[in-house]
XYZ file of C-alpha atoms in Angstrom:
120
model
C -46.154 15.777 -8.166
C -46.141 19.357 -9.370
C -45.776 18.071 -12.933
C -48.939 15.975 -12.513
C -50.748 18.955 -10.982
C -49.802 21.123 -13.969
C -50.853 18.337 -16.358
C -54.224 18.079 -14.659
C -54.593 21.869 -14.763
C -53.930 21.733 -18.510
C -56.735 19.206 -18.997
C -59.131 21.203 -16.816
C -58.416 24.478 -18.611
C -58.858 22.754 -21.973
C -62.445 22.128 -20.912
C -62.994 25.549 -19.340
C -60.246 28.151 -19.849
C -61.782 30.566 -17.342
C -61.568 28.206 -14.365
C -58.915 28.929 -11.732
C -56.746 25.974 -10.735
C -54.949 25.994 -7.394
C -52.069 23.762 -6.332
C -52.565 21.991 -3.009
C -49.828 23.152 -0.591
C -49.762 21.874 2.970
C -48.900 24.380 5.680
C -47.970 21.882 8.362
C -47.375 18.348 7.085
C -44.561 17.020 4.942
C -45.759 14.392 2.458
C -42.756 14.370 0.124
C -44.832 14.080 -3.053
C -43.707 17.228 -4.879
C -40.408 17.417 -6.713
C -39.151 20.348 -4.614
C -39.651 18.341 -1.424
C -36.468 16.414 -2.153
C -34.667 19.532 -0.842
C -36.278 19.220 2.613
C -33.642 18.733 5.311
C -34.291 16.419 8.274
C -33.827 19.381 10.662
C -36.833 21.049 9.027
C -39.154 18.303 10.279
C -40.710 17.318 13.582
C -42.257 13.929 14.362
C -45.994 13.690 13.826
C -48.493 10.919 14.468
C -48.734 9.959 10.763
C -46.644 12.459 8.784
C -43.786 14.704 9.908
C -44.655 18.293 10.729
C -42.708 21.212 9.302
C -40.538 23.003 11.851
C -41.405 26.687 11.556
C -38.500 27.686 13.796
C -36.067 26.962 10.918
C -35.656 30.026 8.645
C -34.331 27.909 5.753
C -37.530 25.831 5.862
C -39.701 28.935 5.683
C -37.759 30.338 2.709
C -37.910 26.972 0.929
C -41.658 26.580 1.567
C -42.398 29.951 -0.025
C -39.979 29.415 -2.928
C -41.368 25.970 -3.783
C -44.936 27.263 -4.037
C -43.926 30.391 -5.957
C -41.777 28.407 -8.395
C -44.581 25.908 -9.018
C -47.021 28.644 -9.984
C -44.518 30.748 -11.927
C -43.211 27.823 -13.991
C -46.647 26.368 -14.770
C -47.072 28.376 -17.945
C -50.134 30.087 -16.527
C -51.885 26.804 -15.779
C -51.717 27.192 -11.990
C -53.436 30.301 -10.693
C -52.273 30.050 -7.101
C -52.076 27.717 -4.129
C -54.615 26.255 -1.744
C -53.059 26.322 1.730
C -54.193 23.401 3.844
C -53.657 22.398 7.501
C -53.398 25.937 8.832
C -55.220 24.964 12.079
C -52.267 22.700 12.892
C -50.005 25.767 12.730
C -52.315 27.708 15.037
C -52.450 24.741 17.447
C -48.686 24.797 17.888
C -47.936 21.572 16.039
C -45.083 23.094 14.032
C -42.395 23.674 16.618
C -43.456 26.236 19.183
C -46.320 28.200 20.697
C -49.185 28.712 18.297
C -48.947 32.511 18.464
C -45.279 32.439 17.454
C -45.969 30.010 14.633
C -48.877 32.092 13.405
C -46.629 35.159 13.197
C -44.172 33.148 11.091
C -47.071 31.768 9.046
C -48.366 35.258 8.350
C -44.910 36.310 7.122
C -44.778 33.263 4.829
C -48.226 34.006 3.408
C -47.167 37.634 2.966
C -44.172 36.453 0.944
C -46.505 34.360 -1.252
C -48.764 37.354 -1.784
C -45.812 39.604 -2.611
C -44.529 37.106 -5.185
C -47.969 37.082 -6.829
C -47.812 40.860 -7.165
C -44.319 40.817 -8.684
């Protein structure tokens, strides 16, 4: 959960306040372990071999994905310093609902939105 991630970040920073703690955020696979993932709509998901893939062709998914990560960092009280984006090769391989090049363009826009939120 995000709450558990923030709690762990608190314990880590108590030991070393200068360390940077990143929240794990999957770029391709839906695990449903974070509180914000309860908002995920079935149309935002594609079948995967073990876990559903996110469907990048859905604009509402992309907006949610950015907002969830931004909200987690912004509401962490400074305990989360950013996000670690995992599974990006799956996006490039075309596992998220279309040709890899199209998905990567959407991915780049999503990452740009994360970067912009960090600047704001």
